[in-house]
Tab-separated table of N, CA and C in Angstrom:
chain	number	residue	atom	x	y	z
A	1278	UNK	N	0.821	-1.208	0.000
A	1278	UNK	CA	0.000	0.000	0.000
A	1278	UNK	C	0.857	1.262	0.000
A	1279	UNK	N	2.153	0.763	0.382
A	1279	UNK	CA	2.857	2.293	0.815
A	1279	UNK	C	3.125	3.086	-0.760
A	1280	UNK	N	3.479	2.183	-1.934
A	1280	UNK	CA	3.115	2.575	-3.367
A	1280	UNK	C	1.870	3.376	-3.851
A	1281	UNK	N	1.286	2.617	-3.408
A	1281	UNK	CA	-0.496	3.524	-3.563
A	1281	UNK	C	-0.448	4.861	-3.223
A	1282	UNK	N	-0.349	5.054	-1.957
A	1282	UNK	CA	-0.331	5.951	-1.198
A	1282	UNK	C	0.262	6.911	-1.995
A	1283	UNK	N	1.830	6.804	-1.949
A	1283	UNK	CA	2.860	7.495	-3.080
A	1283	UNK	C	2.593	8.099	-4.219
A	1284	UNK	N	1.469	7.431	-5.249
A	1284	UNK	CA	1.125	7.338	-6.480
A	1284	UNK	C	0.101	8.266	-6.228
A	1285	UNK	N	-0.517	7.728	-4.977
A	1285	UNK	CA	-1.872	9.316	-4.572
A	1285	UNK	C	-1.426	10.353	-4.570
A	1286	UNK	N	-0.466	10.351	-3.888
A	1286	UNK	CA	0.123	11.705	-3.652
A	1286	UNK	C	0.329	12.667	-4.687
A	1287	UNK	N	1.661	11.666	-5.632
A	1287	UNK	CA	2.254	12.845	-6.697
A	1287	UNK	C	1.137	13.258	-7.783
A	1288	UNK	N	-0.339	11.652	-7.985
A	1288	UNK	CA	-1.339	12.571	-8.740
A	1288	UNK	C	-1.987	13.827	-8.244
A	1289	UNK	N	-1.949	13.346	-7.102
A	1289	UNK	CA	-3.059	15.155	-6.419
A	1289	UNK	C	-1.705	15.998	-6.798
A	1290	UNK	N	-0.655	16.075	-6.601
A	1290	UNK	CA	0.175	17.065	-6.877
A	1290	UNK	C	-0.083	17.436	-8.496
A	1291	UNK	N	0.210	16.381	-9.055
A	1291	UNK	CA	0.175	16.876	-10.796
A	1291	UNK	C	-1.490	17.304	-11.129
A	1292	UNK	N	-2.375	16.964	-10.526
A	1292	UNK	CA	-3.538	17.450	-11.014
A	1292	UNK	C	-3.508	18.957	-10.696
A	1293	UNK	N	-3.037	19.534	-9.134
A	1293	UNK	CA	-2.984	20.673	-8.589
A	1293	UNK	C	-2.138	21.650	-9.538
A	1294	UNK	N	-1.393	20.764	-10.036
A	1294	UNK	CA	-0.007	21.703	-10.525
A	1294	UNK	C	-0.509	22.173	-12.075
A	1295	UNK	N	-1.559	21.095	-12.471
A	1295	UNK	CA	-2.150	21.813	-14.138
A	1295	UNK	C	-3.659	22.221	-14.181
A	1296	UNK	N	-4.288	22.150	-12.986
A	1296	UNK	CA	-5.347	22.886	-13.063
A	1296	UNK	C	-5.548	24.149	-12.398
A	1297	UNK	N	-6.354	25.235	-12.904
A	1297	UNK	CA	-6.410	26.627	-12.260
A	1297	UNK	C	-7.320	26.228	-11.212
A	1298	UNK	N	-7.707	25.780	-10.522
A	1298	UNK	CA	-9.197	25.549	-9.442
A	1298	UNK	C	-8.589	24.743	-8.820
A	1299	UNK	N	-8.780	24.811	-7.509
A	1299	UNK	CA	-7.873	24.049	-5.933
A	1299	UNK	C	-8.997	23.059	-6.030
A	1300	UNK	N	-8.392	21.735	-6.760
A	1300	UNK	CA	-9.472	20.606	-6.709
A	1300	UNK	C	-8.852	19.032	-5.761
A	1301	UNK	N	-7.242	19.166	-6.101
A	1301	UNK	CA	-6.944	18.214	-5.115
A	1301	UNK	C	-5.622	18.409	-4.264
A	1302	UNK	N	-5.781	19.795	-3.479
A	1302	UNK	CA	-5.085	19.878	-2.769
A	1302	UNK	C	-5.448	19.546	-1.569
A	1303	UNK	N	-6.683	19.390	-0.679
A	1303	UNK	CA	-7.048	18.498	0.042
A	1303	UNK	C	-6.547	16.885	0.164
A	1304	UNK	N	-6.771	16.704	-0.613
A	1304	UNK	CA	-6.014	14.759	-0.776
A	1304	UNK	C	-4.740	14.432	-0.822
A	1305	UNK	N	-4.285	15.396	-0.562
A	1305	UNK	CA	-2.723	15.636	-0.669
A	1305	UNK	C	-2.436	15.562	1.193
A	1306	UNK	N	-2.710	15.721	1.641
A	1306	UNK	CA	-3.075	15.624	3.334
A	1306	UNK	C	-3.419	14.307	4.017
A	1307	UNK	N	-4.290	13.970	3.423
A	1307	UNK	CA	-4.946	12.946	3.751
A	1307	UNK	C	-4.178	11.245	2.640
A	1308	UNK	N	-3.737	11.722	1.721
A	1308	UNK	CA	-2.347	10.555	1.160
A	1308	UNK	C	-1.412	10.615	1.817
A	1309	UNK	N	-0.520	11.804	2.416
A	1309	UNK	CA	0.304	12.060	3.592
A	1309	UNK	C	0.063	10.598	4.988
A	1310	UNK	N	-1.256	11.211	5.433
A	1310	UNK	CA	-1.565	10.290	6.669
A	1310	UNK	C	-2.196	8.950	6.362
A	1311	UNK	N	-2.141	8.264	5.073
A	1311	UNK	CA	-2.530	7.111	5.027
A	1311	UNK	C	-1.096	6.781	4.604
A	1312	UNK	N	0.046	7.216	4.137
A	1312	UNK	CA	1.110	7.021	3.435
A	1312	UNK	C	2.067	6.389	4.943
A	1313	UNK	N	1.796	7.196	5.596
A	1313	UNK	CA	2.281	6.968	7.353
A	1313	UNK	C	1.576	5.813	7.982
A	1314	UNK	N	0.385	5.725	7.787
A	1314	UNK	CA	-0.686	4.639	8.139
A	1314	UNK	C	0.055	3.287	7.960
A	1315	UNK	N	0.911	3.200	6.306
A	1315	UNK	CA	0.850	2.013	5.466
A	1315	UNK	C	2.256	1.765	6.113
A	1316	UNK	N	3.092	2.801	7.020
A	1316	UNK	CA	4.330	2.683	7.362
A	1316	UNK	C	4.108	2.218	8.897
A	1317	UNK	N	3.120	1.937	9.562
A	1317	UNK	CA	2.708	1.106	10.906
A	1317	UNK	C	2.350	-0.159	10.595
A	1318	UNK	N	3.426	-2.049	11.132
A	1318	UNK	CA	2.875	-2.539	10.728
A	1318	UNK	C	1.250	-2.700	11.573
A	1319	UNK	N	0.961	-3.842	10.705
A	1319	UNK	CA	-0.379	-4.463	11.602
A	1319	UNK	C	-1.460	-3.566	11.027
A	1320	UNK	N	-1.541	-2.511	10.175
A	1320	UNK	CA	-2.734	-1.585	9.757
A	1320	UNK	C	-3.089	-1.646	8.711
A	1321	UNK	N	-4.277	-2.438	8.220
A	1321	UNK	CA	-5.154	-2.932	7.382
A	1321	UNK	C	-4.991	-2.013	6.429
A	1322	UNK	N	-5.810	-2.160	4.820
A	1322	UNK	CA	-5.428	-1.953	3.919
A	1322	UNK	C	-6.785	-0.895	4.213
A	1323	UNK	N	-7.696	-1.545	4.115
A	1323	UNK	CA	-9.065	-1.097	4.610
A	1323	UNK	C	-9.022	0.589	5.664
A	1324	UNK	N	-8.298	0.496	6.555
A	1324	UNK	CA	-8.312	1.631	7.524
A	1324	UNK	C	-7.699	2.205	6.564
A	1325	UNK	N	-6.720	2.146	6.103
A	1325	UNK	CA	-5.689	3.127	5.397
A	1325	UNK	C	-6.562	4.134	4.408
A	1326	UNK	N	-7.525	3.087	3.719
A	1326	UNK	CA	-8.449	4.057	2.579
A	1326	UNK	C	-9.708	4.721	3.430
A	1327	UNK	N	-9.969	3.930	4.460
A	1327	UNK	CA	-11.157	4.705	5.654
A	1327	UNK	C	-10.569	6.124	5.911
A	1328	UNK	N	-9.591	6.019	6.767
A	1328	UNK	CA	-8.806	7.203	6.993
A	1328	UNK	C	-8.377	8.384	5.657
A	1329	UNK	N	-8.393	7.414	4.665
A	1329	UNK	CA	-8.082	8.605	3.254
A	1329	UNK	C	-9.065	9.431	2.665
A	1330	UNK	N	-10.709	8.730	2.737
A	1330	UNK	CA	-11.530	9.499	2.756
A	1330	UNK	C	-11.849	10.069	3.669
A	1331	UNK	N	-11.620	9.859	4.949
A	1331	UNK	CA	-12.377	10.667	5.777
A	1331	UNK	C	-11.266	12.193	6.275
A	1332	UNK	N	-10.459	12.100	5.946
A	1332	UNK	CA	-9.590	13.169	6.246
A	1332	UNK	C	-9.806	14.263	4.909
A	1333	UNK	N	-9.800	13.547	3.983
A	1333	UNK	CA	-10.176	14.265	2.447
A	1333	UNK	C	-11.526	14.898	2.240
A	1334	UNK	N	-12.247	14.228	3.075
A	1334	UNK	CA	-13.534	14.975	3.138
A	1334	UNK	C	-13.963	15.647	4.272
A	1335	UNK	N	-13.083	15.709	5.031
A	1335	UNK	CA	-13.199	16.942	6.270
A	1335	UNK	C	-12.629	17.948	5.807
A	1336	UNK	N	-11.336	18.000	5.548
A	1336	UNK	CA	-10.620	19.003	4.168
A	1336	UNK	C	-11.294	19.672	3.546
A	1337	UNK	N	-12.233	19.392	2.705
A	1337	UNK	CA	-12.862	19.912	1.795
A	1337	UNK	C	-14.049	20.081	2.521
A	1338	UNK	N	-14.506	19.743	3.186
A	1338	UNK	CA	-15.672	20.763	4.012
A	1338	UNK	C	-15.158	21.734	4.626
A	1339	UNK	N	-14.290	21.453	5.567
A	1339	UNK	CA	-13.911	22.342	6.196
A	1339	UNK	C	-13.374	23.804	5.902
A	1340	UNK	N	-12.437	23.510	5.074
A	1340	UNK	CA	-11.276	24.367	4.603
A	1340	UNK	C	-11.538	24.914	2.886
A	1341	UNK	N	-12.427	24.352	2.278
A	1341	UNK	CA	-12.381	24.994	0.653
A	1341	UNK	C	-13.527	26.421	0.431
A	1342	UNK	N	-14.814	26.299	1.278
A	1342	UNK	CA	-15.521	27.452	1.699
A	1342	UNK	C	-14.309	28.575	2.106
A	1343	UNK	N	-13.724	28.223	2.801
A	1343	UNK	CA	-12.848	29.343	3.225
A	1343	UNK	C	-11.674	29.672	2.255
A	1344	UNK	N	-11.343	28.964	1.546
A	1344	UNK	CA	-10.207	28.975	0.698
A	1344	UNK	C	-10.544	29.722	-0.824
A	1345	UNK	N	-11.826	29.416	-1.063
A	1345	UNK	CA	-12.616	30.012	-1.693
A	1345	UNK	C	-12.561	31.797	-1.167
A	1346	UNK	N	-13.219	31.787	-0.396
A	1346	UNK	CA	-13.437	33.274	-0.478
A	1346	UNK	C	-12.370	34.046	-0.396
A	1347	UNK	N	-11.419	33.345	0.596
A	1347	UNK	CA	-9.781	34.628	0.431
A	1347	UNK	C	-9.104	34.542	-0.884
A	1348	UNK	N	-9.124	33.302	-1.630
A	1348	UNK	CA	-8.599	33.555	-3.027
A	1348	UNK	C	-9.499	34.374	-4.234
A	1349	UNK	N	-10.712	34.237	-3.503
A	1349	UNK	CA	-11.508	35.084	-4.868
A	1349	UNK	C	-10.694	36.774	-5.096
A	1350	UNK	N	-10.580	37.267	-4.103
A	1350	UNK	CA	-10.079	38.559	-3.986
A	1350	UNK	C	-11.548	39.315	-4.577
A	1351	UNK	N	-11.036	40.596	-4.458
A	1351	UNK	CA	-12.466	41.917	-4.761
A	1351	UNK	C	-12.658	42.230	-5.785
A	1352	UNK	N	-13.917	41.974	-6.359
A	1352	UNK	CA	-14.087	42.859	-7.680
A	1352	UNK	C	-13.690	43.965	-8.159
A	1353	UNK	N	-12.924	43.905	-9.365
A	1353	UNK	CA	-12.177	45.731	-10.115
A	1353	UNK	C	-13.422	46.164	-10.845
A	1354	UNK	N	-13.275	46.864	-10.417
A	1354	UNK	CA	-14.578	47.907	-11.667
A	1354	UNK	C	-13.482	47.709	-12.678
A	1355	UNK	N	-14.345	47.921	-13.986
A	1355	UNK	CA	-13.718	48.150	-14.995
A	1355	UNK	C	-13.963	49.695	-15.313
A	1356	UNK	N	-13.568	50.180	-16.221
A	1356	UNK	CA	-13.647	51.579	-16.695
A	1356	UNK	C	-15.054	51.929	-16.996
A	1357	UNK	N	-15.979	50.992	-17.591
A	1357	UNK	CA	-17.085	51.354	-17.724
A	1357	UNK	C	-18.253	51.651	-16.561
A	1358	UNK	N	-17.738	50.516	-15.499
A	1358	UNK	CA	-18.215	50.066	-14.230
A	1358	UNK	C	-18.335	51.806	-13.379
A	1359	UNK	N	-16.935	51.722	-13.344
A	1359	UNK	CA	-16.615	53.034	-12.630
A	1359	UNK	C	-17.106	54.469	-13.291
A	1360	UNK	N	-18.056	54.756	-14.823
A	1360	UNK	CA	-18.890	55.636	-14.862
A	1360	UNK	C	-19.958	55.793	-13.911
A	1361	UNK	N	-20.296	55.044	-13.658
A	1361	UNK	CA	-21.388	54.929	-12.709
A	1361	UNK	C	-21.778	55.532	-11.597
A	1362	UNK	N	-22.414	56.409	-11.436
A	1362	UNK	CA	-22.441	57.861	-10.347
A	1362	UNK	C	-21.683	58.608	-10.452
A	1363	UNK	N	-20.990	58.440	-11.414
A	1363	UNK	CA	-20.484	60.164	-11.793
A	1363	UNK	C	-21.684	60.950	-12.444
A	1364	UNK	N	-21.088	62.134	-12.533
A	1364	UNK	CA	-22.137	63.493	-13.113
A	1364	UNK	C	-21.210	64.281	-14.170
A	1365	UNK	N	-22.132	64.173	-15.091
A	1365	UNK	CA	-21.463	64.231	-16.491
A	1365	UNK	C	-22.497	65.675	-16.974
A	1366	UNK	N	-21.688	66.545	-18.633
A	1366	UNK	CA	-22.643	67.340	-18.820
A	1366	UNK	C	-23.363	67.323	-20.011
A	1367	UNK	N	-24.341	67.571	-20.617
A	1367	UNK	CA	-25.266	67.482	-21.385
A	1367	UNK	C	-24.620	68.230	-22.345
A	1368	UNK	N	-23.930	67.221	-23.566
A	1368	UNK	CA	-23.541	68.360	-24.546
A	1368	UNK	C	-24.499	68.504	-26.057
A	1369	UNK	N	-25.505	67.391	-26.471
A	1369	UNK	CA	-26.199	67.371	-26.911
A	1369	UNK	C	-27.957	66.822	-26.440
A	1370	UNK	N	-28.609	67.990	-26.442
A	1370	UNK	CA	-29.863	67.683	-26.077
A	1370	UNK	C	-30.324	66.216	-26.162
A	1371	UNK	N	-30.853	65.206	-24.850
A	1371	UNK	CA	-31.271	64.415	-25.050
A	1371	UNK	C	-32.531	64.247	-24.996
A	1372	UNK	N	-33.227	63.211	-26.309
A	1372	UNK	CA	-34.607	63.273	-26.440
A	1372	UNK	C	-34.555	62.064	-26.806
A	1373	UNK	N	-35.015	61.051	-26.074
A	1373	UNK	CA	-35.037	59.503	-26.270
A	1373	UNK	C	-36.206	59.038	-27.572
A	1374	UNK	N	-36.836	60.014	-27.683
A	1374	UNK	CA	-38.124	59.755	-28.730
A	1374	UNK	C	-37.611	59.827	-30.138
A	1375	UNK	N	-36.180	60.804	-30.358
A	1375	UNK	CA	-35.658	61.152	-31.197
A	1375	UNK	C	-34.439	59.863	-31.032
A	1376	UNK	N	-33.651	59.512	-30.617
A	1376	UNK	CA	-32.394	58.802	-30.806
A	1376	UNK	C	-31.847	60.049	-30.588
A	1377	UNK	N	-31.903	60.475	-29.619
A	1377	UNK	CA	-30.898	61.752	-29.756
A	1377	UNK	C	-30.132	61.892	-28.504
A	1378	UNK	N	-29.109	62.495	-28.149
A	1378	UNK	CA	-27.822	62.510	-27.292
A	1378	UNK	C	-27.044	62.115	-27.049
A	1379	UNK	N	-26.211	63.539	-25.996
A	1379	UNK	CA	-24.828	63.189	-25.949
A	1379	UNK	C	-24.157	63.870	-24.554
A	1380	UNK	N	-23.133	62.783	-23.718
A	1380	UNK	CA	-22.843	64.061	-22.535
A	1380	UNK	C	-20.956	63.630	-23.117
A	1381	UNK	N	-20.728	64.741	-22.090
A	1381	UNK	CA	-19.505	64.402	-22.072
A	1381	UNK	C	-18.810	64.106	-20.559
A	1382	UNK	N	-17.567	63.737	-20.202
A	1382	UNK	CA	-17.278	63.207	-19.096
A	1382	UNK	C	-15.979	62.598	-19.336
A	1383	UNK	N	-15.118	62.979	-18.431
A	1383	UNK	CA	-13.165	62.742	-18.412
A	1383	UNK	C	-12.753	63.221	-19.856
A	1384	UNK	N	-13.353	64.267	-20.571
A	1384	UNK	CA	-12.897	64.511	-21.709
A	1384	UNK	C	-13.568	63.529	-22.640
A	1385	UNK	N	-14.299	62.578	-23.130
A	1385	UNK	CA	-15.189	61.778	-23.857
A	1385	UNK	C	-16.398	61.964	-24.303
A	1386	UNK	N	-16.490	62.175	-24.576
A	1386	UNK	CA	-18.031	61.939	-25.308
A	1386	UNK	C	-18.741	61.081	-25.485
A	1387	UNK	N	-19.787	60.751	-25.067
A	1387	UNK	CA	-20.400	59.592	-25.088
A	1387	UNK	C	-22.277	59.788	-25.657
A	1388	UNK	N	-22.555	58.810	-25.939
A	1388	UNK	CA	-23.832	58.726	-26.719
A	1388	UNK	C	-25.099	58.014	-25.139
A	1389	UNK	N	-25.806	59.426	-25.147
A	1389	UNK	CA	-26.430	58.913	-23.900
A	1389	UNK	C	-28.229	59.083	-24.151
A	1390	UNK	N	-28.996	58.425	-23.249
A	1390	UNK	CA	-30.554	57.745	-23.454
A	1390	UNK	C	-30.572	58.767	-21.392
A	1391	UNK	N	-32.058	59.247	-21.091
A	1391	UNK	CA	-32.514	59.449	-20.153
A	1391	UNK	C	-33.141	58.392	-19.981
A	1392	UNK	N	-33.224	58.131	-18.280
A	1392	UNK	CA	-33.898	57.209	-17.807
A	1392	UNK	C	-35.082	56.991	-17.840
A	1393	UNK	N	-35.392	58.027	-17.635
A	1393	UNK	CA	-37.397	58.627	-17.691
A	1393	UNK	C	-37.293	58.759	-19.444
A	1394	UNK	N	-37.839	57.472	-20.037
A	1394	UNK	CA	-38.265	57.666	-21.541
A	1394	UNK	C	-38.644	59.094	-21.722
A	1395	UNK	N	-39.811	59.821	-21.560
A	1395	UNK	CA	-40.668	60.869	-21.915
A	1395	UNK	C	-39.675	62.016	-21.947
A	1396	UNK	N	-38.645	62.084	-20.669
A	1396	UNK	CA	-37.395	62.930	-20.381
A	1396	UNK	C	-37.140	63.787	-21.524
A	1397	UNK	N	-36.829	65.671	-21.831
A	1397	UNK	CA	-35.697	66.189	-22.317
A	1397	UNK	C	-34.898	66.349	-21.896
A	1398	UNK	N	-33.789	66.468	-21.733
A	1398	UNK	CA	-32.513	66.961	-20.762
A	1398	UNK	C	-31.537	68.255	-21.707
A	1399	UNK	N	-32.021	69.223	-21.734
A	1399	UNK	CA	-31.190	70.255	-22.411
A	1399	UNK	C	-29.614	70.560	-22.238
A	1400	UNK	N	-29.003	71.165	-23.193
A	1400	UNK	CA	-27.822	70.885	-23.190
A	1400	UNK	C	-27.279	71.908	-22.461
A	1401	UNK	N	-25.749	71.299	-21.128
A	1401	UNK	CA	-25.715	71.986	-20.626
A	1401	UNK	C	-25.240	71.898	-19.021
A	1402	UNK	N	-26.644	70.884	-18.585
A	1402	UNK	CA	-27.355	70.180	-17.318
A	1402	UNK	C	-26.301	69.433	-17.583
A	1403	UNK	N	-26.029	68.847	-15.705
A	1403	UNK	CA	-25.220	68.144	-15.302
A	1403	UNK	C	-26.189	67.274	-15.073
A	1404	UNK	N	-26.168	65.768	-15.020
A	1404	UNK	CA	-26.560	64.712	-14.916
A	1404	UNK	C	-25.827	63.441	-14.766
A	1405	UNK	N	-26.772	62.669	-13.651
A	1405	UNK	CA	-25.892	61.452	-13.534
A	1405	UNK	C	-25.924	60.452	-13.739
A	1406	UNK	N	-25.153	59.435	-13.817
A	1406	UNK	CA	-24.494	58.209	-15.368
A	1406	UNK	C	-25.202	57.307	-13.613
A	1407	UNK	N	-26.227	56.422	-14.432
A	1407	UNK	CA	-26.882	56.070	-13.654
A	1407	UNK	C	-26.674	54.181	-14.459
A	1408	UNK	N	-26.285	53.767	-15.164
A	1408	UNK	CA	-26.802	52.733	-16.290
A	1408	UNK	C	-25.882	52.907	-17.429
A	1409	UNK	N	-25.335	51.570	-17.557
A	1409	UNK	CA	-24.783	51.708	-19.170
A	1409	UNK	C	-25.320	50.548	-19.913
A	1410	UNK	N	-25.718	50.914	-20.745
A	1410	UNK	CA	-26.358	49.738	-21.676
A	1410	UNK	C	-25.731	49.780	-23.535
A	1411	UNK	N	-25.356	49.021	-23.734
A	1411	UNK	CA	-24.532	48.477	-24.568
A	1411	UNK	C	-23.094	49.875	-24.542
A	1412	UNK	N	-23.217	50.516	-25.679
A	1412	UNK	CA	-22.454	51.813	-25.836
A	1412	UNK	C	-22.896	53.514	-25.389
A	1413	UNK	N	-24.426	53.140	-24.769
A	1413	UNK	CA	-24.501	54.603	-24.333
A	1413	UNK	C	-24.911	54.694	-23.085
A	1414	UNK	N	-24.834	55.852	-22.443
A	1414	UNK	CA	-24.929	55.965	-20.518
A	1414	UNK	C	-26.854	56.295	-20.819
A	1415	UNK	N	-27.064	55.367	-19.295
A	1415	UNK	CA	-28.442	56.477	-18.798
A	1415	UNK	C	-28.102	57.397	-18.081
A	1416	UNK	N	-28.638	58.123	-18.025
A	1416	UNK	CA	-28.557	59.240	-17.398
A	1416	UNK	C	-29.818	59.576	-16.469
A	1417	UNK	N	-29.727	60.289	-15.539
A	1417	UNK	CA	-31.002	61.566	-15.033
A	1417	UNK	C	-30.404	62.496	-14.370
């Protein structure tokens, strides 16, 4: 068994080592302590794999919820993300009935829709980037 064990091991290593997702670094722990198991005589073949799941699956209850969330790290806004509550100015009258407008904002220009369909927003008015939908901001 002490082969087995061995062979467990370096696969959880090579699976760990070519996949992006922590899938068998848990079993890597638990091949450890059956690998030791197989190095006591008198200890069944049977306990050795009892003990391999059950350590492997405390592991992974225990510890991958958590391993999970500190590796996710925090969402980046992206550039578009981060328009979002800014206040931009009305450089072409918007009239959603028309296809019409435009604000500008960090020096850009952008092609913008009011939130309130019925909405004019004259040019001018500061307003804020409330929504982006495909290439143009909502605004109110």
């Amino acid at each position: 068994m002490l082969f087995l064990w061995i062979a467990v091991l370096v696969l959880a290593i090579v699976i760990e080592a070519t996949t992006s997702d922590m899938v068998a670094v848990w079993f890597m722990p638990a091949a450890i302590v059956s690998l030791v198991l197989s190095l006591i005589p008198g200890v069944p073949w049977w306990v050795q794999v009892l003990v391999f799941v059950a350590v492997g699956l405390i592991l992974v209850v225990a510890t991958r919820p958590l391993c999970r969330r500190l590796l996710r790290g925090k969402r980046t806004r992206t550039n578009a993300d981060a328009l979002i509550g800014q206040i931009c100015i009305v450089t072409e009258e918007i009239r959603n009935i028309d296809g019409l407008g435009e604000v500008k904002i960090g020096g850009l220009c952008w092609s913008a829709r009011a939130k309130e369909a019925e909405r004019i927003i004259p040019v001018g008015e500061r307003v804020e980037i409330v929504a982006i939908e495909g290439v143009k901001l909502i605004v109110k």
